[in-house]
Amino acid sequence: DTEVTQTPKHLVMGMTNKKSLKCEQHMGHRAMYWYKQKAKKPPELMFVYSYEKLSINESVPSRFSPECPNSSLLNLHLHALQPEDSALYLCASSQERGQLAGVNEQFFGPGTRLTVL
Amino acid sequence: GENVEQHPSTLSVQEGDSAVIKCTYSDSASNYFPWYKQELGKRPQLIIDIRSNVGEKKDQRIAVTLNKTAKHFSLHITETQPEDSAVYFCAASKGGSYIPTFGRGTSLIVHP
């Protein structure tokens, strides 16, 4: 299995709602990422998990809360979002230090299109 | 930190023409340079990559060149087709942990 999957594909939520985005991979990758992407802009890194531990938080507001329950799953919990948070949220995974050396490719999931009303 | 500049931001060509997108990077320690193609509403997909120990790599109609001294790398697409229309991102990374720095993207439009 060489695919990263994400659910849901689309999500519409109000500013007072709580929702979660889910990401799954079964490639044995030990690094997983959340990105936010606006139209025709590059993906912006939000969080990085390395061996199920949060290793990078790019100063993301606390209304976004990541969670890595195990090596295959990555969640992003959303609460009290703002309309400007509307974007495509991409999950990605890759090999990590200690895994197969020299392999850097990052695999992206299809994304969740989030609209905040 | 790393800074990746990408040009042009928009590129319009006729079907069958060649297209070239150029990127420069700032960190001489960067050693991995992927190119992603992103169609509207889809995920970024790796189309070709190059490592710092190689100067050129080709895969059918696409090729990438790397000049380590000048710290720039380029994507070349020959015999363009309408289905090549997409946003292309270059990126640079280093070390054992893959966290790329992306360029700002090039919107390629291939007119039939």
CSV table of N, CA and C in Angstrom, one decimal, chain B residues 30-105:
chain,number,residue,atom,x,y,z
B,30,SER,N,21.4,21.8,1.3
B,30,SER,CA,20.3,21.1,0.7
B,30,SER,C,20.8,20.1,-0.3
B,31,ASN,N,20.2,18.9,-0.3
B,31,ASN,CA,20.7,17.8,-1.1
B,31,ASN,C,19.7,17.0,-1.8
B,32,TYR,N,18.4,17.5,-1.7
B,32,TYR,CA,17.3,16.7,-2.4
B,32,TYR,C,16.3,17.7,-2.9
B,33,PHE,N,16.0,17.6,-4.2
B,33,PHE,CA,15.2,18.6,-4.9
B,33,PHE,C,14.1,17.9,-5.7
B,34,PRO,N,12.9,17.9,-5.1
B,34,PRO,CA,11.8,17.3,-5.8
B,34,PRO,C,10.9,18.3,-6.6
B,35,TRP,N,10.2,17.9,-7.5
B,35,TRP,CA,9.2,18.7,-8.2
B,35,TRP,C,7.9,18.1,-8.1
B,36,TYR,N,6.9,18.9,-7.7
B,36,TYR,CA,5.5,18.4,-7.6
B,36,TYR,C,4.6,19.0,-8.6
B,37,LYS,N,3.7,18.3,-9.1
B,37,LYS,CA,2.6,18.8,-10.0
B,37,LYS,C,1.3,18.7,-9.2
B,38,GLN,N,0.6,19.8,-9.2
B,38,GLN,CA,-0.7,19.8,-8.5
B,38,GLN,C,-1.8,20.3,-9.5
B,39,GLU,N,-2.7,19.4,-9.8
B,39,GLU,CA,-3.9,19.7,-10.6
B,39,GLU,C,-4.9,20.3,-9.7
B,40,LEU,N,-5.8,21.0,-10.3
B,40,LEU,CA,-6.9,21.8,-9.6
B,40,LEU,C,-7.6,20.8,-8.7
B,41,GLY,N,-7.7,21.1,-7.4
B,41,GLY,CA,-8.4,20.2,-6.4
B,41,GLY,C,-7.8,18.9,-6.1
B,42,LYS,N,-6.6,18.7,-6.5
B,42,LYS,CA,-5.9,17.4,-6.3
B,42,LYS,C,-4.7,17.6,-5.4
B,43,ARG,N,-4.1,16.5,-5.0
B,43,ARG,CA,-2.9,16.5,-4.1
B,43,ARG,C,-1.7,16.8,-4.9
B,44,PRO,N,-0.6,17.4,-4.3
B,44,PRO,CA,0.6,17.5,-5.0
B,44,PRO,C,1.2,16.1,-5.2
B,45,GLN,N,1.7,15.9,-6.5
B,45,GLN,CA,2.2,14.6,-6.8
B,45,GLN,C,3.7,14.8,-7.3
B,46,LEU,N,4.5,14.0,-6.7
B,46,LEU,CA,5.9,14.0,-7.2
B,46,LEU,C,6.1,13.5,-8.6
B,47,ILE,N,6.7,14.4,-9.5
B,47,ILE,CA,6.9,14.0,-10.8
B,47,ILE,C,8.3,13.6,-11.2
B,48,ILE,N,9.2,14.2,-10.5
B,48,ILE,CA,10.6,13.9,-10.7
B,48,ILE,C,11.4,14.5,-9.5
B,49,ASP,N,12.5,14.0,-9.2
B,49,ASP,CA,13.4,14.5,-8.2
B,49,ASP,C,14.9,14.3,-8.5
B,50,ILE,N,15.7,15.1,-7.9
B,50,ILE,CA,17.2,14.9,-8.2
B,50,ILE,C,17.9,15.1,-6.9
B,51,ARG,N,19.0,14.4,-6.7
B,51,ARG,CA,19.8,14.5,-5.5
B,51,ARG,C,21.1,15.3,-5.9
B,52,SER,N,21.8,15.8,-4.9
B,52,SER,CA,22.9,16.7,-5.2
B,52,SER,C,24.1,16.0,-5.8
B,53,ASN,N,24.1,14.7,-5.8
B,53,ASN,CA,25.3,14.1,-6.5
B,53,ASN,C,25.0,13.8,-8.0
B,54,VAL,N,23.9,14.3,-8.5
B,54,VAL,CA,23.6,14.1,-9.9
B,54,VAL,C,23.3,15.5,-10.5
B,55,GLY,N,23.7,15.7,-11.8
B,55,GLY,CA,23.5,17.0,-12.4
B,55,GLY,C,22.3,17.0,-13.3
B,56,GLU,N,21.8,15.9,-13.7
B,56,GLU,CA,20.6,15.9,-14.6
B,56,GLU,C,19.9,14.5,-14.5
B,57,LYS,N,18.6,14.6,-14.6
B,57,LYS,CA,17.8,13.4,-14.6
B,57,LYS,C,16.6,13.5,-15.5
B,58,LYS,N,16.3,12.5,-16.3
B,58,LYS,CA,15.3,12.6,-17.3
B,58,LYS,C,14.3,11.4,-17.1
B,59,ASP,N,13.0,11.7,-17.4
B,59,ASP,CA,12.0,10.7,-17.3
B,59,ASP,C,11.0,11.0,-18.4
B,60,GLN,N,11.1,10.4,-19.6
B,60,GLN,CA,10.3,10.6,-20.7
B,60,GLN,C,10.3,12.1,-21.1
B,61,ARG,N,9.2,12.8,-21.0
B,61,ARG,CA,9.2,14.2,-21.5
B,61,ARG,C,9.6,15.2,-20.5
B,62,ILE,N,9.9,14.8,-19.3
B,62,ILE,CA,10.4,15.7,-18.2
B,62,ILE,C,11.8,15.5,-17.8
B,63,ALA,N,12.5,16.5,-17.5
B,63,ALA,CA,13.9,16.4,-17.1
B,63,ALA,C,14.1,17.5,-16.0
B,64,VAL,N,15.1,17.2,-15.2
B,64,VAL,CA,15.5,18.2,-14.2
B,64,VAL,C,17.0,18.4,-14.2
B,65,THR,N,17.5,19.6,-14.1
B,65,THR,CA,18.9,19.8,-14.1
B,65,THR,C,19.3,20.5,-12.8
B,66,LEU,N,20.4,20.3,-12.3
B,66,LEU,CA,20.9,20.9,-11.0
B,66,LEU,C,22.3,21.5,-11.2
B,67,ASN,N,22.4,22.7,-10.8
B,67,ASN,CA,23.8,23.3,-10.7
B,67,ASN,C,24.0,23.7,-9.3
B,68,LYS,N,24.9,22.9,-8.6
B,68,LYS,CA,25.1,23.1,-7.2
B,68,LYS,C,25.9,24.3,-6.9
B,69,THR,N,26.8,24.6,-7.8
B,69,THR,CA,27.7,25.8,-7.6
B,69,THR,C,26.8,27.1,-7.6
B,70,ALA,N,25.9,27.2,-8.6
B,70,ALA,CA,25.0,28.3,-8.7
B,70,ALA,C,23.8,28.2,-7.8
B,71,LYS,N,23.6,27.1,-7.2
B,71,LYS,CA,22.4,26.8,-6.4
B,71,LYS,C,21.1,27.1,-7.1
B,72,HIS,N,21.0,26.5,-8.3
B,72,HIS,CA,19.7,26.5,-9.0
B,72,HIS,C,19.4,25.2,-9.7
B,73,PHE,N,18.2,24.9,-9.9
B,73,PHE,CA,17.7,23.7,-10.5
B,73,PHE,C,16.5,24.1,-11.4
B,74,SER,N,16.3,23.3,-12.4
B,74,SER,CA,15.2,23.7,-13.4
B,74,SER,C,14.5,22.4,-13.8
B,75,LEU,N,13.2,22.6,-14.1
B,75,LEU,CA,12.4,21.6,-14.7
B,75,LEU,C,12.1,21.9,-16.2
B,76,HIS,N,12.3,20.9,-17.0
B,76,HIS,CA,12.1,21.0,-18.4
B,76,HIS,C,11.0,20.0,-18.9
B,77,ILE,N,10.0,20.6,-19.5
B,77,ILE,CA,9.0,19.7,-20.1
B,77,ILE,C,9.0,19.9,-21.6
B,78,THR,N,9.2,18.8,-22.3
B,78,THR,CA,9.2,18.9,-23.8
B,78,THR,C,7.8,18.4,-24.3
B,79,GLU,N,7.5,18.8,-25.6
B,79,GLU,CA,6.3,18.4,-26.2
B,79,GLU,C,5.1,18.5,-25.3
B,80,THR,N,4.9,19.7,-24.8
B,80,THR,CA,3.8,19.9,-23.8
B,80,THR,C,2.4,19.5,-24.4
B,81,GLN,N,1.6,19.0,-23.5
B,81,GLN,CA,0.2,18.6,-23.8
B,81,GLN,C,-0.7,19.3,-22.9
B,82,PRO,N,-2.0,19.5,-23.3
B,82,PRO,CA,-3.0,20.2,-22.4
B,82,PRO,C,-3.0,19.6,-21.0
B,83,GLU,N,-2.8,18.3,-20.9
B,83,GLU,CA,-2.9,17.6,-19.6
B,83,GLU,C,-1.7,17.9,-18.7
B,84,ASP,N,-0.7,18.6,-19.2
B,84,ASP,CA,0.4,19.1,-18.4
B,84,ASP,C,0.0,20.4,-17.7
B,85,SER,N,-1.1,21.0,-18.0
B,85,SER,CA,-1.6,22.2,-17.3
B,85,SER,C,-1.8,21.9,-15.8
B,86,ALA,N,-1.2,22.7,-15.0
B,86,ALA,CA,-1.2,22.4,-13.5
B,86,ALA,C,-0.4,23.5,-12.9
B,87,VAL,N,-0.3,23.5,-11.5
B,87,VAL,CA,0.6,24.3,-10.8
B,87,VAL,C,1.8,23.3,-10.4
B,88,TYR,N,3.0,23.8,-10.7
B,88,TYR,CA,4.2,23.0,-10.4
B,88,TYR,C,5.0,23.7,-9.3
B,89,PHE,N,5.4,22.9,-8.3
B,89,PHE,CA,6.2,23.4,-7.2
B,89,PHE,C,7.5,22.7,-7.1
B,90,CYS,N,8.6,23.5,-7.0
B,90,CYS,CA,9.9,23.0,-6.7
B,90,CYS,C,10.1,23.0,-5.2
B,91,ALA,N,11.0,22.2,-4.7
B,91,ALA,CA,11.3,22.2,-3.3
B,91,ALA,C,12.7,21.8,-3.0
B,92,ALA,N,13.2,22.1,-1.9
B,92,ALA,CA,14.6,21.7,-1.5
B,92,ALA,C,14.5,21.2,0.0
B,93,SER,N,15.4,20.2,0.3
B,93,SER,CA,15.5,19.7,1.6
B,93,SER,C,16.8,19.2,1.9
B,94,LYS,N,17.1,18.8,3.1
B,94,LYS,CA,18.4,18.3,3.5
B,94,LYS,C,18.3,17.4,4.6
B,95,GLY,N,19.3,16.6,4.8
B,95,GLY,CA,19.4,15.7,6.0
B,95,GLY,C,18.5,14.5,5.9
B,96,GLY,N,18.4,13.8,7.0
B,96,GLY,CA,17.7,12.5,7.0
B,96,GLY,C,16.2,12.7,7.2
B,97,SER,N,15.8,13.9,7.6
B,97,SER,CA,14.4,14.1,7.9
B,97,SER,C,13.8,15.0,6.8
B,98,TYR,N,12.8,14.5,6.1
B,98,TYR,CA,12.4,15.2,4.9
B,98,TYR,C,11.4,16.2,5.2
B,99,ILE,N,11.8,17.5,5.3
B,99,ILE,CA,10.9,18.6,5.5
B,99,ILE,C,11.3,19.6,4.4
B,100,PRO,N,10.5,19.6,3.3
B,100,PRO,CA,10.9,20.4,2.2
B,100,PRO,C,10.5,21.9,2.4
B,101,THR,N,11.3,22.8,1.8
B,101,THR,CA,10.9,24.2,1.6
B,101,THR,C,10.5,24.3,0.2
B,102,PHE,N,9.2,24.8,0.0
B,102,PHE,CA,8.6,24.9,-1.3
B,102,PHE,C,8.9,26.2,-2.0
B,103,GLY,N,9.0,26.2,-3.3
B,103,GLY,CA,8.9,27.5,-4.0
B,103,GLY,C,7.4,27.9,-4.1
B,104,ARG,N,7.2,29.1,-4.6
B,104,ARG,CA,5.9,29.7,-4.6
B,104,ARG,C,4.9,29.1,-5.7
B,105,GLY,N,5.5,28.3,-6.6
B,105,GLY,CA,4.6,27.7,-7.6
B,105,GLY,C,4.6,28.4,-8.9
